[in-house]
CSV table of C-alpha atoms in Angstrom, one decimal:
chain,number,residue,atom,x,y,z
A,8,UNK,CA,-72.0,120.4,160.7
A,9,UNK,CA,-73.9,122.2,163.0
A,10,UNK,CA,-73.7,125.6,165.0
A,11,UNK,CA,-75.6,125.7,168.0
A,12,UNK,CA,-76.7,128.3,170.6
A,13,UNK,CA,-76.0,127.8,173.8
A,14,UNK,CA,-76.8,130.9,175.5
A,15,UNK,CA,-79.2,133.8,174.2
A,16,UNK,CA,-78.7,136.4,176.8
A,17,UNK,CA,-78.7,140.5,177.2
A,18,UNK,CA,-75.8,142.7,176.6
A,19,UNK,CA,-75.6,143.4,180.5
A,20,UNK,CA,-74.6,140.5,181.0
A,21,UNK,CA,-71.4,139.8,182.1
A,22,UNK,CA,-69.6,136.5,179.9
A,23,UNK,CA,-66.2,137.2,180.2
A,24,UNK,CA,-65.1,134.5,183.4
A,25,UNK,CA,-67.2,132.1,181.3
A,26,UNK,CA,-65.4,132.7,178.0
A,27,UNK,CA,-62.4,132.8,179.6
A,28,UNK,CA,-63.0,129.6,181.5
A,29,UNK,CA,-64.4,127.9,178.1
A,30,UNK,CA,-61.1,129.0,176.9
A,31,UNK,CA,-58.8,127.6,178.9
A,32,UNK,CA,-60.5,124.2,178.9
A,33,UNK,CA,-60.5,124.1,175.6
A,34,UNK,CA,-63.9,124.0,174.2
A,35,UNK,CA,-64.4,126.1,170.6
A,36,UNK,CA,-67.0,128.9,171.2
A,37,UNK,CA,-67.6,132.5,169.9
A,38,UNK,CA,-69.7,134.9,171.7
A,39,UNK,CA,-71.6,137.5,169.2
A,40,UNK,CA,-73.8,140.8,169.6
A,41,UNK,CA,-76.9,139.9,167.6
A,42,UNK,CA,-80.2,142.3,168.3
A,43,UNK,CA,-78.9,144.0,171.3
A,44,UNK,CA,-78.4,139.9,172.8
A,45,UNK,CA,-75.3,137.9,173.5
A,46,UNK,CA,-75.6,134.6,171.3
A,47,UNK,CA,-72.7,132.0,172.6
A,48,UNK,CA,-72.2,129.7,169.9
A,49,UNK,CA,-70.6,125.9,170.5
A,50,UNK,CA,-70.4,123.2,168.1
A,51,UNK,CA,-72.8,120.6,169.5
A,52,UNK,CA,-75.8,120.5,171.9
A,53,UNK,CA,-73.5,118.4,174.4
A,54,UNK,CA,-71.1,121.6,174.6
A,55,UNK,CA,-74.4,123.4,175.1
A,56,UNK,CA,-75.3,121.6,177.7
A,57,UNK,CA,-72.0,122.0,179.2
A,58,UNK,CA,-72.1,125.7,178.6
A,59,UNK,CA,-74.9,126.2,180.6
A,60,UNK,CA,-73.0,124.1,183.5
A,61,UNK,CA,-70.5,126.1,183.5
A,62,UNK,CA,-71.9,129.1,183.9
A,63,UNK,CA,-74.2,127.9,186.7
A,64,UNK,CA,-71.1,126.8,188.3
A,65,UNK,CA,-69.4,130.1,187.9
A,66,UNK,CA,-72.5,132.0,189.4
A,67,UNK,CA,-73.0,129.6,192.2
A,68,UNK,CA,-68.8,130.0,192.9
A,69,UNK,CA,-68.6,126.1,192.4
A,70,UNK,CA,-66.3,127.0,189.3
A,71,UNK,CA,-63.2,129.6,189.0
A,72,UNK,CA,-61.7,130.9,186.0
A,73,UNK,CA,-57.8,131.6,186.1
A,74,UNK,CA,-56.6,135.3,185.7
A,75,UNK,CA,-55.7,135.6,182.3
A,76,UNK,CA,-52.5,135.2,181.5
A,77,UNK,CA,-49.8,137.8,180.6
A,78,UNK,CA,-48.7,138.3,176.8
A,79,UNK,CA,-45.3,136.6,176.9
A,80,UNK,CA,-46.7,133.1,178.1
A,81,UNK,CA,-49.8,133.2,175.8
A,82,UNK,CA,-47.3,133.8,172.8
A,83,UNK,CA,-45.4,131.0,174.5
A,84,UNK,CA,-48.6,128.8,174.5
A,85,UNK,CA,-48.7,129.5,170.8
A,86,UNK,CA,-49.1,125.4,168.9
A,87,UNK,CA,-46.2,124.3,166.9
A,88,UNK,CA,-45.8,123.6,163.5
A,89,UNK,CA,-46.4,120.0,164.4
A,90,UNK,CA,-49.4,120.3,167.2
A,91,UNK,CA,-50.9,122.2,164.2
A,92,UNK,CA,-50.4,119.3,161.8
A,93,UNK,CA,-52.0,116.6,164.7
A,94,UNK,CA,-55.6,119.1,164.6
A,95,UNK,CA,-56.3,118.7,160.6
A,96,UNK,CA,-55.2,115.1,159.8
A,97,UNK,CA,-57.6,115.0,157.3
A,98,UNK,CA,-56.5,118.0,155.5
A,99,UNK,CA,-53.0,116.3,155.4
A,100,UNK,CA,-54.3,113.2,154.2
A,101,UNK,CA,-55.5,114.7,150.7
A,102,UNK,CA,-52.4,116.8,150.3
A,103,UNK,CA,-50.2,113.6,150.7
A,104,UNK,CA,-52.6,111.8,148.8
A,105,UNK,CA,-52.0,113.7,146.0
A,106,UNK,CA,-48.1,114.1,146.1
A,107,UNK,CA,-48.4,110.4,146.5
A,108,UNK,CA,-50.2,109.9,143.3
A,109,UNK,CA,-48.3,112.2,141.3
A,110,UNK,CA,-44.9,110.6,142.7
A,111,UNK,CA,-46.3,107.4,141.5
A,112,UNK,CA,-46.5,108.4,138.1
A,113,UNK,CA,-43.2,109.0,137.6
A,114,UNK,CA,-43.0,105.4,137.6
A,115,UNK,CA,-45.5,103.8,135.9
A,116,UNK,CA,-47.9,106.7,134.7
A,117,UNK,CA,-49.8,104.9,132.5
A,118,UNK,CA,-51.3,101.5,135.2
A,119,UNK,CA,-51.7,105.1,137.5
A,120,UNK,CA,-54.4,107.0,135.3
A,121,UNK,CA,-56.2,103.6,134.5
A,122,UNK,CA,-56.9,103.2,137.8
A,123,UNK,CA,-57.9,107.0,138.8
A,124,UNK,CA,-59.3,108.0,135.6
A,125,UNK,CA,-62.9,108.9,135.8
A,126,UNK,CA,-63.6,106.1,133.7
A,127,UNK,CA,-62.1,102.6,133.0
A,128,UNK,CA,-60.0,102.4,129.7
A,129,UNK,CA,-60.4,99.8,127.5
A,130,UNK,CA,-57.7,98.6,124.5
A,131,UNK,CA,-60.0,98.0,121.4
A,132,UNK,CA,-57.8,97.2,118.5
A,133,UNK,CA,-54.9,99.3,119.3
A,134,UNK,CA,-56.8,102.2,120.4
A,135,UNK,CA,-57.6,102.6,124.1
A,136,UNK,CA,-61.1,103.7,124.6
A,137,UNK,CA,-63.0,104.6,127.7
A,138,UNK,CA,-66.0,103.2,129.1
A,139,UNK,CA,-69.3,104.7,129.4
A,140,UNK,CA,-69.8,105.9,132.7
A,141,UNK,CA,-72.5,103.7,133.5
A,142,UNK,CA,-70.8,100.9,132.3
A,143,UNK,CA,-68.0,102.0,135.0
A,144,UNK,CA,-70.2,102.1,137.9
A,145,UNK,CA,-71.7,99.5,136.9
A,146,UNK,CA,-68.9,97.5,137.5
A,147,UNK,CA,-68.2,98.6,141.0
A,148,UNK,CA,-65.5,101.1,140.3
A,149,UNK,CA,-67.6,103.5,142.3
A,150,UNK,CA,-64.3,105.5,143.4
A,151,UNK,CA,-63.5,106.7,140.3
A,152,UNK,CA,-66.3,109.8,141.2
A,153,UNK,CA,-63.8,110.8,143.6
A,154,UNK,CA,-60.2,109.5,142.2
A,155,UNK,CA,-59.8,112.0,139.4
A,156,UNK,CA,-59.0,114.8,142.5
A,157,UNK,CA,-55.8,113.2,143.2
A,158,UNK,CA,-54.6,113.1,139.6
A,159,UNK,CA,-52.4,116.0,138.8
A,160,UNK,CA,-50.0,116.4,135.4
A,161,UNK,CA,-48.1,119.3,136.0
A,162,UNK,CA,-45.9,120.0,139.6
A,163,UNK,CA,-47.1,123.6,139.0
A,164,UNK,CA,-50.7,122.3,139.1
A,165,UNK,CA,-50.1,120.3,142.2
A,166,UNK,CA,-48.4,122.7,144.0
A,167,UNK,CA,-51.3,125.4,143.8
A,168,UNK,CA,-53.9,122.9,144.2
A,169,UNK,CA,-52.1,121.5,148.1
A,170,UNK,CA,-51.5,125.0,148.9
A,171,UNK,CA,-54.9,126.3,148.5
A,172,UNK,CA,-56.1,122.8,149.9
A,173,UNK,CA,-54.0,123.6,153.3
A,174,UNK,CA,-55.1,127.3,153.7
A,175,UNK,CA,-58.9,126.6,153.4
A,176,UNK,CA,-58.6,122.7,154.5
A,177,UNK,CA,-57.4,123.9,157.9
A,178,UNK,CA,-59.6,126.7,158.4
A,179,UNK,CA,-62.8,124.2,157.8
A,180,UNK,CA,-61.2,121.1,159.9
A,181,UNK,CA,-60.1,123.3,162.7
A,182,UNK,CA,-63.5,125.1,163.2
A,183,UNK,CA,-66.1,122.3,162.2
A,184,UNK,CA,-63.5,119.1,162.1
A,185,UNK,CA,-62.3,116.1,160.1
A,186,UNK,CA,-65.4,114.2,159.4
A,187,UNK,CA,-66.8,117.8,158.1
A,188,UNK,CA,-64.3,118.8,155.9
A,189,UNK,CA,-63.9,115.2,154.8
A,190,UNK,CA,-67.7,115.3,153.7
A,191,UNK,CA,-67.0,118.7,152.0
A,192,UNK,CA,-64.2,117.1,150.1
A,193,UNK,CA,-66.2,114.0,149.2
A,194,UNK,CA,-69.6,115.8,147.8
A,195,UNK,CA,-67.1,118.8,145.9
A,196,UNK,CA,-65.2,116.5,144.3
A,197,UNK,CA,-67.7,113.7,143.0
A,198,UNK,CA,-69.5,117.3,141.4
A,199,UNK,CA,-66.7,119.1,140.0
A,200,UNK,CA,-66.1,115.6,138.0
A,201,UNK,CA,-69.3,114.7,137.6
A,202,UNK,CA,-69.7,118.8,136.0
A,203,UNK,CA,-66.7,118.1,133.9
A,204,UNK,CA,-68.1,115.1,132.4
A,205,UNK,CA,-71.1,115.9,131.5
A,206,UNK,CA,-69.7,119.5,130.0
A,207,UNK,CA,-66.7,118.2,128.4
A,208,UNK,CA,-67.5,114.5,127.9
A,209,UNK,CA,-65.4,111.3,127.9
A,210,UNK,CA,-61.8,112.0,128.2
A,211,UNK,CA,-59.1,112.2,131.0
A,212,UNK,CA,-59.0,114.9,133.3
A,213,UNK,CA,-57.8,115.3,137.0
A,214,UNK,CA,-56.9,118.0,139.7
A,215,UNK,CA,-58.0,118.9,143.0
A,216,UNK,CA,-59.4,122.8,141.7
A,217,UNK,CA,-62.8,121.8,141.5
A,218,UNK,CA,-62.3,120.9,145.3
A,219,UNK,CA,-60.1,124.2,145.9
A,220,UNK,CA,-63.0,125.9,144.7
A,221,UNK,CA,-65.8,124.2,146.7
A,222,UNK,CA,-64.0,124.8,149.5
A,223,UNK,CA,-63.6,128.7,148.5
A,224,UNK,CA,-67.3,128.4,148.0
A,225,UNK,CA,-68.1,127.0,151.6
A,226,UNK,CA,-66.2,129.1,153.5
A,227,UNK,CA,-66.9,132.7,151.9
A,228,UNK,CA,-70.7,131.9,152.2
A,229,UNK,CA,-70.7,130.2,155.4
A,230,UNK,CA,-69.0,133.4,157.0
A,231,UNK,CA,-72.3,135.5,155.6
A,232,UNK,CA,-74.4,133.2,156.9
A,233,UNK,CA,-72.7,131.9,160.2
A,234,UNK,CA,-70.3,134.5,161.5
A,235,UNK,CA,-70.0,132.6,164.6
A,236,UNK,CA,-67.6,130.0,162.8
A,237,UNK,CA,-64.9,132.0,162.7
A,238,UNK,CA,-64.2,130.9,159.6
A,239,UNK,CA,-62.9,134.3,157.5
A,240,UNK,CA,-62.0,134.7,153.9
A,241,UNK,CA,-61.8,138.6,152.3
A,242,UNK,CA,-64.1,139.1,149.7
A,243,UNK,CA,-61.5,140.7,147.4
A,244,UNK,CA,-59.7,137.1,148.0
A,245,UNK,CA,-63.5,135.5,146.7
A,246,UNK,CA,-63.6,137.7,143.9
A,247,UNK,CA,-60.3,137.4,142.6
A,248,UNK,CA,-60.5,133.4,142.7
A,249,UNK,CA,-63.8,133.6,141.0
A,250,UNK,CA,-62.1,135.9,138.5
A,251,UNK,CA,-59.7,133.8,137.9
A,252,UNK,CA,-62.2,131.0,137.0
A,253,UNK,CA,-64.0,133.4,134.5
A,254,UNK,CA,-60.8,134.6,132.8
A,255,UNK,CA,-59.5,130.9,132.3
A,256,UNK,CA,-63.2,130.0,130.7
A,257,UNK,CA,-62.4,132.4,128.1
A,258,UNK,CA,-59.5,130.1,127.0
A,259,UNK,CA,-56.8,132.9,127.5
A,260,UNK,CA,-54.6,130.7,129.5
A,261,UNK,CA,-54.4,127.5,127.6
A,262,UNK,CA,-53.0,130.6,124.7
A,263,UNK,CA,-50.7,131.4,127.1
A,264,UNK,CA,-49.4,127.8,127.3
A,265,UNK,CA,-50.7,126.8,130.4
A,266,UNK,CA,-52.4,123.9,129.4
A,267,UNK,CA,-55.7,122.5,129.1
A,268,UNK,CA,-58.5,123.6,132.4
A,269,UNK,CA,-61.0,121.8,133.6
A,270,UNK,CA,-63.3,125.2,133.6
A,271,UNK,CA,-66.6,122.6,134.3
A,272,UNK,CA,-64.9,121.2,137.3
A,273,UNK,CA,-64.1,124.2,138.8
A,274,UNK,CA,-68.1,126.0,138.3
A,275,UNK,CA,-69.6,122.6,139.5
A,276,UNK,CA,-67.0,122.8,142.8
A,277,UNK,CA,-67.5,126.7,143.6
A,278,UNK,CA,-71.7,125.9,143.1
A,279,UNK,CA,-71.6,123.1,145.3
A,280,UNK,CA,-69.7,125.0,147.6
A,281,UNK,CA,-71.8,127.4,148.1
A,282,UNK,CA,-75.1,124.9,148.5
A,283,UNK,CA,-73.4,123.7,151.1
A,284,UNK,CA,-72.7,126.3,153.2
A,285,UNK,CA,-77.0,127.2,152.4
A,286,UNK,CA,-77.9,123.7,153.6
A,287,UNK,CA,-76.3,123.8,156.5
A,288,UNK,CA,-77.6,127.7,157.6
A,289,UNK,CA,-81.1,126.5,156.9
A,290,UNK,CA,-80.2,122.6,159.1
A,291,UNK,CA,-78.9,125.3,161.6
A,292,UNK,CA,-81.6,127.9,161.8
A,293,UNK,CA,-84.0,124.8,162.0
A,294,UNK,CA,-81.8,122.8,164.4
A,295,UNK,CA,-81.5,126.1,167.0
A,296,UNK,CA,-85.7,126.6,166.6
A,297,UNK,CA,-86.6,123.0,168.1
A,298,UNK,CA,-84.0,123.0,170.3
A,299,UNK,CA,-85.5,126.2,171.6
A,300,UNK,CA,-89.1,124.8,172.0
């Protein structure tokens, strides 16, 4: 997850036939005003490289970028629905995940939450009991640190959680890609219900909000930090999810019969989030100064 410089050049300097040729062969770049330079951004040091190419090309009249084209045929050029669907597979794969869990327990709920509980359940006596965790990883059922995000026991619950899950999912998978957001997914989730563990102890709990929240988390801090991305989110938009957290801490909305929130989840998601999106500005500020020298 890496942003990388491929051009640090003055303001004079003419980029639009290489933007525009970028653009029309498809490779992801943003060109930003940063200390009276022009930084071109690209995802990779082999776009870099290419970059630079290109340009030379363009200079030396080896390369030609197209007119642009009129309004009615870039609207025209607009992706469907579906070629939208084919860029963030992986984003698709969590929501169906989760629909697919939630359908199955409609049909046998109970075998469902034993095996995507945090914990394995145990029957001692006639009580069911759950294991310590480390006597659950200890046993190999190492996915349960993940599992729990796809459990949801409300269709309310579900529905906010794929919605949210699409509108930031997409934004991260289309600008950094699947293997990114499927690592943001991975790390959010195993801390949101690690977080609610630890705060709220042994007991069964699931949702994808401490994910929701990470992502929230990434994606408003990575925009501070690395306005190249593209990614955008409105602060007011931050600040009202993080509200939201805060006001169902106080244990208003479980009065309001809305059930029982996993507040821990959701604080341990949004934090590691957020240290994400600082580990990766300080891996790129220290990528972008060796690849410099």
């Amino acid at each position: 997850m890496s942003s990388v410089i491929a051009m640090d050049v003055p303001l004079e300097l003419d980029l639009s036939a290489l933007s525009r040729y970028l653009y029309q062969s498809g490779l992801p770049h943003r060109i930003v005003e940063s200390a009276g330079r022009q930084l071109v951004y690209v995802a990779s040091e082999a776009d870099a490289r290419h970059v630079c190419d290109v340009y030379d090309g363009l200079q030396e009249g080896v390369l030609e970028a197209s007119p642009v084209k009129t309004r009615s045929k870039s609207i025209s050029s607009r992706p469907t629905f579906l070629q939208l669907m084919s860029k963030v597979p992986v984003t698709l794969v969590v929501i169906v995940l989760c629909f697919s869990v939630t359908a199955a327990m409609w049909f046998s709920e109970d075998s469902v939450i034993a095996l995507f509980a945090f914990q394995e359940w145990v029957l001692s006596g006639r009580e069911w009991v759950p294991l310590s965790l480390q006597e659950t990883l200890a046993s190999g059922q190492l996915w349960r640190l993940l599992s729990p995000i796809f459990l949801h026991f409300s269709i309310l619950h579900l529905v906010f959680n794929t919605l949210w899950m699409w509108e930031l999912g997409k934004r991260i998978e289309i600008s950094l890609g699947g293997f990114s957001l499927l690592s943001i997914v991975i790390i959010t989730g195993v801390c949101s219900n690690l977080g609610q563990y630890f705060y709220g102890g042994a007991g069964l709990f699931g949702g994808l909000s401490g994910v929701v929240y990470g992502l929230v988390g990434f994606i408003w801090l990575s925009q501070k930090l690395l306005p190249a991305r593209g990614m955008h989110m409105p602060d007011s938009l931050f600040y009202a999810l993080v509200g939201f957290m805060f006001i169902a801490m106080t244990g208003v909305l479980e009065l309001l019969g809305m059930g029982s929130i996993a507040n821990a989840a959701h604080v341990a998601g949004l934090v590691a989030g957020l240290v994400l999106a600082l580990l990766e500005f300080i891996y790129s500020i220290s990528f972008n100064k060796e690849a410099r020298h």
